[in-house]
């Protein structure tokens, strides 16, 4: 008799693999952990890890796309008469209200990024995507061109403020991340 399992192969959860990788990166340092180490610790093949995460950095930056999606969703549901800056601040605060189950993983992601400057280049695309969403939100609500200098600068500044606030929260914060982002963005943003 064969020991080969019969039936459908098990599903590999990308979030679980990323969580295992973040634990390793936190315990041993990002540069000291290989993709083989991640695969072994997660109990999956190296090939499976690479199929889901083409680079080691993508294990860390994976959650940022979800954050950008939450910002976009928050912008779409705000009333149309809310001005651009108020809308992007409110959307950033809303998106920073991570589900309690995700807060530890988010904190680990941010700490690994903060401690490893080499990850900044891999995250440039995500920061650019966030800035683009904010730029469109400001321009559409204020009736200006998406390429306007003021719109571009305001969007980049708000993205940088939110990122810096979340990094501070990961290092020092005991209050909810959305409260830290609200304070960083001027403290007048409320979550309704």
PDB file of N, CA, C and O in Angstrom, residues 113-165:
ATOM      1  N   UNK A 113      10.152  45.503   7.864  1.00  0.00           N
ATOM      2  CA  UNK A 113      10.441  46.536   6.861  1.00  0.00           C
ATOM      3  C   UNK A 113      11.295  47.636   7.474  1.00  0.00           C
ATOM      4  O   UNK A 113      12.286  48.074   6.883  1.00  0.00           O
ATOM      5  N   UNK A 114      10.928  48.073   8.667  1.00  0.00           N
ATOM      6  CA  UNK A 114      11.653  49.155   9.339  1.00  0.00           C
ATOM      7  C   UNK A 114      13.102  48.763   9.636  1.00  0.00           C
ATOM      8  O   UNK A 114      14.001  49.593   9.544  1.00  0.00           O
ATOM      9  N   UNK A 115      13.339  47.519   9.983  1.00  0.00           N
ATOM     10  CA  UNK A 115      14.679  47.061  10.372  1.00  0.00           C
ATOM     11  C   UNK A 115      15.540  46.647   9.180  1.00  0.00           C
ATOM     12  O   UNK A 115      16.715  46.332   9.361  1.00  0.00           O
ATOM     13  N   UNK A 116      14.960  46.601   8.004  1.00  0.00           N
ATOM     14  CA  UNK A 116      15.685  46.123   6.825  1.00  0.00           C
ATOM     15  C   UNK A 116      15.510  47.093   5.665  1.00  0.00           C
ATOM     16  O   UNK A 116      14.622  46.907   4.820  1.00  0.00           O
ATOM     17  N   UNK A 117      16.366  48.098   5.593  1.00  0.00           N
ATOM     18  CA  UNK A 117      16.247  49.103   4.527  1.00  0.00           C
ATOM     19  C   UNK A 117      16.281  48.505   3.119  1.00  0.00           C
ATOM     20  O   UNK A 117      15.750  49.093   2.185  1.00  0.00           O
ATOM     21  N   UNK A 118      16.867  47.324   2.966  1.00  0.00           N
ATOM     22  CA  UNK A 118      16.913  46.694   1.643  1.00  0.00           C
ATOM     23  C   UNK A 118      15.510  46.390   1.115  1.00  0.00           C
ATOM     24  O   UNK A 118      15.322  46.247  -0.098  1.00  0.00           O
ATOM     25  N   UNK A 119      14.533  46.318   1.986  1.00  0.00           N
ATOM     26  CA  UNK A 119      13.156  46.040   1.562  1.00  0.00           C
ATOM     27  C   UNK A 119      12.466  47.262   0.964  1.00  0.00           C
ATOM     28  O   UNK A 119      11.420  47.133   0.325  1.00  0.00           O
ATOM     29  N   UNK A 120      13.042  48.434   1.159  1.00  0.00           N
ATOM     30  CA  UNK A 120      12.405  49.662   0.669  1.00  0.00           C
ATOM     31  C   UNK A 120      12.228  49.648  -0.845  1.00  0.00           C
ATOM     32  O   UNK A 120      11.179  50.056  -1.353  1.00  0.00           O
ATOM     33  N   UNK A 121      13.224  49.163  -1.564  1.00  0.00           N
ATOM     34  CA  UNK A 121      13.108  49.171  -3.025  1.00  0.00           C
ATOM     35  C   UNK A 121      11.981  48.260  -3.493  1.00  0.00           C
ATOM     36  O   UNK A 121      11.272  48.577  -4.449  1.00  0.00           O
ATOM     37  N   UNK A 122      11.797  47.133  -2.830  1.00  0.00           N
ATOM     38  CA  UNK A 122      10.719  46.231  -3.214  1.00  0.00           C
ATOM     39  C   UNK A 122       9.347  46.826  -2.881  1.00  0.00           C
ATOM     40  O   UNK A 122       8.360  46.532  -3.536  1.00  0.00           O
ATOM     41  N   UNK A 123       9.296  47.662  -1.888  1.00  0.00           N
ATOM     42  CA  UNK A 123       8.036  48.287  -1.513  1.00  0.00           C
ATOM     43  C   UNK A 123       7.715  49.547  -2.292  1.00  0.00           C
ATOM     44  O   UNK A 123       6.624  50.103  -2.149  1.00  0.00           O
ATOM     45  N   UNK A 124       8.625  50.000  -3.138  1.00  0.00           N
ATOM     46  CA  UNK A 124       8.396  51.234  -3.894  1.00  0.00           C
ATOM     47  C   UNK A 124       7.145  51.140  -4.762  1.00  0.00           C
ATOM     48  O   UNK A 124       6.384  52.101  -4.872  1.00  0.00           O
ATOM     49  N   UNK A 125       6.914  50.001  -5.364  1.00  0.00           N
ATOM     50  CA  UNK A 125       5.723  49.838  -6.215  1.00  0.00           C
ATOM     51  C   UNK A 125       4.442  49.958  -5.396  1.00  0.00           C
ATOM     52  O   UNK A 125       3.466  50.574  -5.843  1.00  0.00           O
ATOM     53  N   UNK A 126       4.443  49.389  -4.179  1.00  0.00           N
ATOM     54  CA  UNK A 126       3.254  49.485  -3.330  1.00  0.00           C
ATOM     55  C   UNK A 126       3.014  50.930  -2.877  1.00  0.00           C
ATOM     56  O   UNK A 126       1.876  51.396  -2.861  1.00  0.00           O
ATOM     57  N   UNK A 127       4.088  51.628  -2.522  1.00  0.00           N
ATOM     58  CA  UNK A 127       3.930  53.032  -2.125  1.00  0.00           C
ATOM     59  C   UNK A 127       3.426  53.869  -3.300  1.00  0.00           C
ATOM     60  O   UNK A 127       2.586  54.756  -3.125  1.00  0.00           O
ATOM     61  N   UNK A 128       3.934  53.573  -4.474  1.00  0.00           N
ATOM     62  CA  UNK A 128       3.481  54.290  -5.664  1.00  0.00           C
ATOM     63  C   UNK A 128       2.003  54.020  -5.927  1.00  0.00           C
ATOM     64  O   UNK A 128       1.238  54.938  -6.264  1.00  0.00           O
ATOM     65  N   UNK A 129       1.579  52.767  -5.758  1.00  0.00           N
ATOM     66  CA  UNK A 129       0.170  52.424  -5.957  1.00  0.00           C
ATOM     67  C   UNK A 129      -0.725  53.124  -4.939  1.00  0.00           C
ATOM     68  O   UNK A 129      -1.805  53.616  -5.283  1.00  0.00           O
ATOM     69  N   UNK A 130      -0.278  53.187  -3.682  1.00  0.00           N
ATOM     70  CA  UNK A 130      -1.050  53.901  -2.657  1.00  0.00           C
ATOM     71  C   UNK A 130      -1.149  55.382  -3.006  1.00  0.00           C
ATOM     72  O   UNK A 130      -2.232  55.974  -2.942  1.00  0.00           O
ATOM     73  N   UNK A 131      -0.039  55.984  -3.388  1.00  0.00           N
ATOM     74  CA  UNK A 131      -0.041  57.404  -3.752  1.00  0.00           C
ATOM     75  C   UNK A 131      -0.979  57.660  -4.921  1.00  0.00           C
ATOM     76  O   UNK A 131      -1.704  58.657  -4.945  1.00  0.00           O
ATOM     77  N   UNK A 132      -1.011  56.750  -5.895  1.00  0.00           N
ATOM     78  CA  UNK A 132      -1.903  56.891  -7.050  1.00  0.00           C
ATOM     79  C   UNK A 132      -3.369  56.872  -6.620  1.00  0.00           C
ATOM     80  O   UNK A 132      -4.164  57.692  -7.070  1.00  0.00           O
ATOM     81  N   UNK A 133      -3.727  55.964  -5.731  1.00  0.00           N
ATOM     82  CA  UNK A 133      -5.110  55.900  -5.237  1.00  0.00           C
ATOM     83  C   UNK A 133      -5.471  57.201  -4.522  1.00  0.00           C
ATOM     84  O   UNK A 133      -6.557  57.758  -4.726  1.00  0.00           O
ATOM     85  N   UNK A 134      -4.557  57.705  -3.710  1.00  0.00           N
ATOM     86  CA  UNK A 134      -4.815  58.960  -2.995  1.00  0.00           C
ATOM     87  C   UNK A 134      -4.894  60.135  -3.964  1.00  0.00           C
ATOM     88  O   UNK A 134      -5.740  61.027  -3.806  1.00  0.00           O
ATOM     89  N   UNK A 135      -4.003  60.154  -4.952  1.00  0.00           N
ATOM     90  CA  UNK A 135      -4.005  61.244  -5.938  1.00  0.00           C
ATOM     91  C   UNK A 135      -5.334  61.270  -6.687  1.00  0.00           C
ATOM     92  O   UNK A 135      -5.929  62.338  -6.873  1.00  0.00           O
ATOM     93  N   UNK A 136      -5.823  60.117  -7.103  1.00  0.00           N
ATOM     94  CA  UNK A 136      -7.110  60.061  -7.798  1.00  0.00           C
ATOM     95  C   UNK A 136      -8.241  60.516  -6.874  1.00  0.00           C
ATOM     96  O   UNK A 136      -9.152  61.233  -7.306  1.00  0.00           O
ATOM     97  N   UNK A 137      -8.176  60.113  -5.604  1.00  0.00           N
ATOM     98  CA  UNK A 137      -9.208  60.519  -4.648  1.00  0.00           C
ATOM     99  C   UNK A 137      -9.258  62.021  -4.453  1.00  0.00           C
ATOM    100  O   UNK A 137     -10.334  62.620  -4.427  1.00  0.00           O
ATOM    101  N   UNK A 138      -8.087  62.637  -4.330  1.00  0.00           N
ATOM    102  CA  UNK A 138      -8.026  64.101  -4.155  1.00  0.00           C
ATOM    103  C   UNK A 138      -8.503  64.801  -5.423  1.00  0.00           C
ATOM    104  O   UNK A 138      -9.358  65.695  -5.376  1.00  0.00           O
ATOM    105  N   UNK A 139      -7.952  64.412  -6.564  1.00  0.00           N
ATOM    106  CA  UNK A 139      -8.274  65.088  -7.824  1.00  0.00           C
ATOM    107  C   UNK A 139      -9.746  64.957  -8.181  1.00  0.00           C
ATOM    108  O   UNK A 139     -10.391  65.943  -8.557  1.00  0.00           O
ATOM    109  N   UNK A 140     -10.290  63.757  -8.060  1.00  0.00           N
ATOM    110  CA  UNK A 140     -11.698  63.546  -8.419  1.00  0.00           C
ATOM    111  C   UNK A 140     -12.628  64.353  -7.525  1.00  0.00           C
ATOM    112  O   UNK A 140     -13.605  64.929  -7.998  1.00  0.00           O
ATOM    113  N   UNK A 141     -12.326  64.406  -6.246  1.00  0.00           N
ATOM    114  CA  UNK A 141     -13.209  65.116  -5.320  1.00  0.00           C
ATOM    115  C   UNK A 141     -13.060  66.634  -5.417  1.00  0.00           C
ATOM    116  O   UNK A 141     -14.017  67.363  -5.177  1.00  0.00           O
ATOM    117  N   UNK A 142     -11.851  67.084  -5.743  1.00  0.00           N
ATOM    118  CA  UNK A 142     -11.619  68.531  -5.825  1.00  0.00           C
ATOM    119  C   UNK A 142     -11.766  69.069  -7.244  1.00  0.00           C
ATOM    120  O   UNK A 142     -11.587  70.265  -7.472  1.00  0.00           O
ATOM    121  N   UNK A 143     -12.063  68.184  -8.200  1.00  0.00           N
ATOM    122  CA  UNK A 143     -12.263  68.620  -9.583  1.00  0.00           C
ATOM    123  C   UNK A 143     -11.000  69.144 -10.238  1.00  0.00           C
ATOM    124  O   UNK A 143     -11.065  70.085 -11.029  1.00  0.00           O
ATOM    125  N   UNK A 144      -9.872  68.548  -9.920  1.00  0.00           N
ATOM    126  CA  UNK A 144      -8.609  68.978 -10.521  1.00  0.00           C
ATOM    127  C   UNK A 144      -8.005  67.838 -11.328  1.00  0.00           C
ATOM    128  O   UNK A 144      -8.443  66.692 -11.246  1.00  0.00           O
ATOM    129  N   UNK A 145      -6.984  68.168 -12.079  1.00  0.00           N
ATOM    130  CA  UNK A 145      -6.282  67.189 -12.904  1.00  0.00           C
ATOM    131  C   UNK A 145      -5.475  66.242 -12.020  1.00  0.00           C
ATOM    132  O   UNK A 145      -4.843  66.672 -11.057  1.00  0.00           O
ATOM    133  N   UNK A 146      -5.469  64.960 -12.366  1.00  0.00           N
ATOM    134  CA  UNK A 146      -4.719  63.958 -11.599  1.00  0.00           C
ATOM    135  C   UNK A 146      -3.221  64.237 -11.603  1.00  0.00           C
ATOM    136  O   UNK A 146      -2.511  63.801 -10.704  1.00  0.00           O
ATOM    137  N   UNK A 147      -2.755  64.949 -12.624  1.00  0.00           N
ATOM    138  CA  UNK A 147      -1.325  65.245 -12.746  1.00  0.00           C
ATOM    139  C   UNK A 147      -0.946  66.600 -12.152  1.00  0.00           C
ATOM    140  O   UNK A 147       0.209  67.016 -12.243  1.00  0.00           O
ATOM    141  N   UNK A 148      -1.892  67.296 -11.559  1.00  0.00           N
ATOM    142  CA  UNK A 148      -1.623  68.597 -10.944  1.00  0.00           C
ATOM    143  C   UNK A 148      -0.536  68.462  -9.883  1.00  0.00           C
ATOM    144  O   UNK A 148      -0.535  67.500  -9.097  1.00  0.00           O
ATOM    145  N   UNK A 149       0.406  69.395  -9.846  1.00  0.00           N
ATOM    146  CA  UNK A 149       1.515  69.340  -8.890  1.00  0.00           C
ATOM    147  C   UNK A 149       1.011  69.315  -7.452  1.00  0.00           C
ATOM    148  O   UNK A 149       1.458  68.494  -6.638  1.00  0.00           O
ATOM    149  N   UNK A 150       0.079  70.172  -7.117  1.00  0.00           N
ATOM    150  CA  UNK A 150      -0.437  70.221  -5.753  1.00  0.00           C
ATOM    151  C   UNK A 150      -1.092  68.906  -5.337  1.00  0.00           C
ATOM    152  O   UNK A 150      -0.893  68.426  -4.217  1.00  0.00           O
ATOM    153  N   UNK A 151      -1.860  68.322  -6.245  1.00  0.00           N
ATOM    154  CA  UNK A 151      -2.512  67.044  -5.966  1.00  0.00           C
ATOM    155  C   UNK A 151      -1.465  65.958  -5.751  1.00  0.00           C
ATOM    156  O   UNK A 151      -1.545  65.158  -4.810  1.00  0.00           O
ATOM    157  N   UNK A 152      -0.468  65.927  -6.618  1.00  0.00           N
ATOM    158  CA  UNK A 152       0.594  64.923  -6.531  1.00  0.00           C
ATOM    159  C   UNK A 152       1.344  65.030  -5.207  1.00  0.00           C
ATOM    160  O   UNK A 152       1.588  64.023  -4.534  1.00  0.00           O
ATOM    161  N   UNK A 153       1.685  66.247  -4.811  1.00  0.00           N
ATOM    162  CA  UNK A 153       2.433  66.453  -3.569  1.00  0.00           C
ATOM    163  C   UNK A 153       1.572  66.109  -2.359  1.00  0.00           C
ATOM    164  O   UNK A 153       2.037  65.448  -1.422  1.00  0.00           O
ATOM    165  N   UNK A 154       0.321  66.539  -2.363  1.00  0.00           N
ATOM    166  CA  UNK A 154      -0.565  66.236  -1.229  1.00  0.00           C
ATOM    167  C   UNK A 154      -0.759  64.733  -1.065  1.00  0.00           C
ATOM    168  O   UNK A 154      -0.724  64.205   0.047  1.00  0.00           O
ATOM    169  N   UNK A 155      -0.950  64.012  -2.174  1.00  0.00           N
ATOM    170  CA  UNK A 155      -1.139  62.560  -2.103  1.00  0.00           C
ATOM    171  C   UNK A 155       0.116  61.875  -1.573  1.00  0.00           C
ATOM    172  O   UNK A 155       0.032  60.996  -0.697  1.00  0.00           O
ATOM    173  N   UNK A 156       1.275  62.270  -2.070  1.00  0.00           N
ATOM    174  CA  UNK A 156       2.533  61.668  -1.609  1.00  0.00           C
ATOM    175  C   UNK A 156       2.778  61.973  -0.139  1.00  0.00           C
ATOM    176  O   UNK A 156       3.235  61.101   0.620  1.00  0.00           O
ATOM    177  N   UNK A 157       2.447  63.179   0.285  1.00  0.00           N
ATOM    178  CA  UNK A 157       2.637  63.554   1.691  1.00  0.00           C
ATOM    179  C   UNK A 157       1.722  62.739   2.602  1.00  0.00           C
ATOM    180  O   UNK A 157       2.164  62.230   3.644  1.00  0.00           O
ATOM    181  N   UNK A 158       0.471  62.584   2.219  1.00  0.00           N
ATOM    182  CA  UNK A 158      -0.467  61.808   3.046  1.00  0.00           C
ATOM    183  C   UNK A 158      -0.062  60.340   3.112  1.00  0.00           C
ATOM    184  O   UNK A 158      -0.151  59.712   4.163  1.00  0.00           O
ATOM    185  N   UNK A 159       0.410  59.781   1.999  1.00  0.00           N
ATOM    186  CA  UNK A 159       0.877  58.389   2.003  1.00  0.00           C
ATOM    187  C   UNK A 159       2.072  58.234   2.942  1.00  0.00           C
ATOM    188  O   UNK A 159       2.137  57.277   3.722  1.00  0.00           O
ATOM    189  N   UNK A 160       2.998  59.184   2.870  1.00  0.00           N
ATOM    190  CA  UNK A 160       4.192  59.127   3.735  1.00  0.00           C
ATOM    191  C   UNK A 160       3.819  59.303   5.201  1.00  0.00           C
ATOM    192  O   UNK A 160       4.360  58.609   6.073  1.00  0.00           O
ATOM    193  N   UNK A 161       2.884  60.212   5.492  1.00  0.00           N
ATOM    194  CA  UNK A 161       2.453  60.411   6.877  1.00  0.00           C
ATOM    195  C   UNK A 161       1.817  59.151   7.448  1.00  0.00           C
ATOM    196  O   UNK A 161       2.123  58.740   8.577  1.00  0.00           O
ATOM    197  N   UNK A 162       0.935  58.526   6.672  1.00  0.00           N
ATOM    198  CA  UNK A 162       0.275  57.313   7.153  1.00  0.00           C
ATOM    199  C   UNK A 162       1.275  56.184   7.354  1.00  0.00           C
ATOM    200  O   UNK A 162       1.218  55.462   8.362  1.00  0.00           O
ATOM    201  N   UNK A 163       2.213  56.032   6.427  1.00  0.00           N
ATOM    202  CA  UNK A 163       3.227  54.986   6.541  1.00  0.00           C
ATOM    203  C   UNK A 163       4.111  55.210   7.762  1.00  0.00           C
ATOM    204  O   UNK A 163       4.395  54.268   8.516  1.00  0.00           O
ATOM    205  N   UNK A 164       4.529  56.451   7.959  1.00  0.00           N
ATOM    206  CA  UNK A 164       5.358  56.764   9.126  1.00  0.00           C
ATOM    207  C   UNK A 164       4.586  56.521  10.424  1.00  0.00           C
ATOM    208  O   UNK A 164       5.143  55.999  11.400  1.00  0.00           O
ATOM    209  N   UNK A 165       3.312  56.886  10.445  1.00  0.00           N
ATOM    210  CA  UNK A 165       2.496  56.675  11.646  1.00  0.00           C
ATOM    211  C   UNK A 165       2.333  55.186  11.944  1.00  0.00           C
ATOM    212  O   UNK A 165       2.443  54.758  13.101  1.00  0.00           O
TER     213      UNK A 165
END
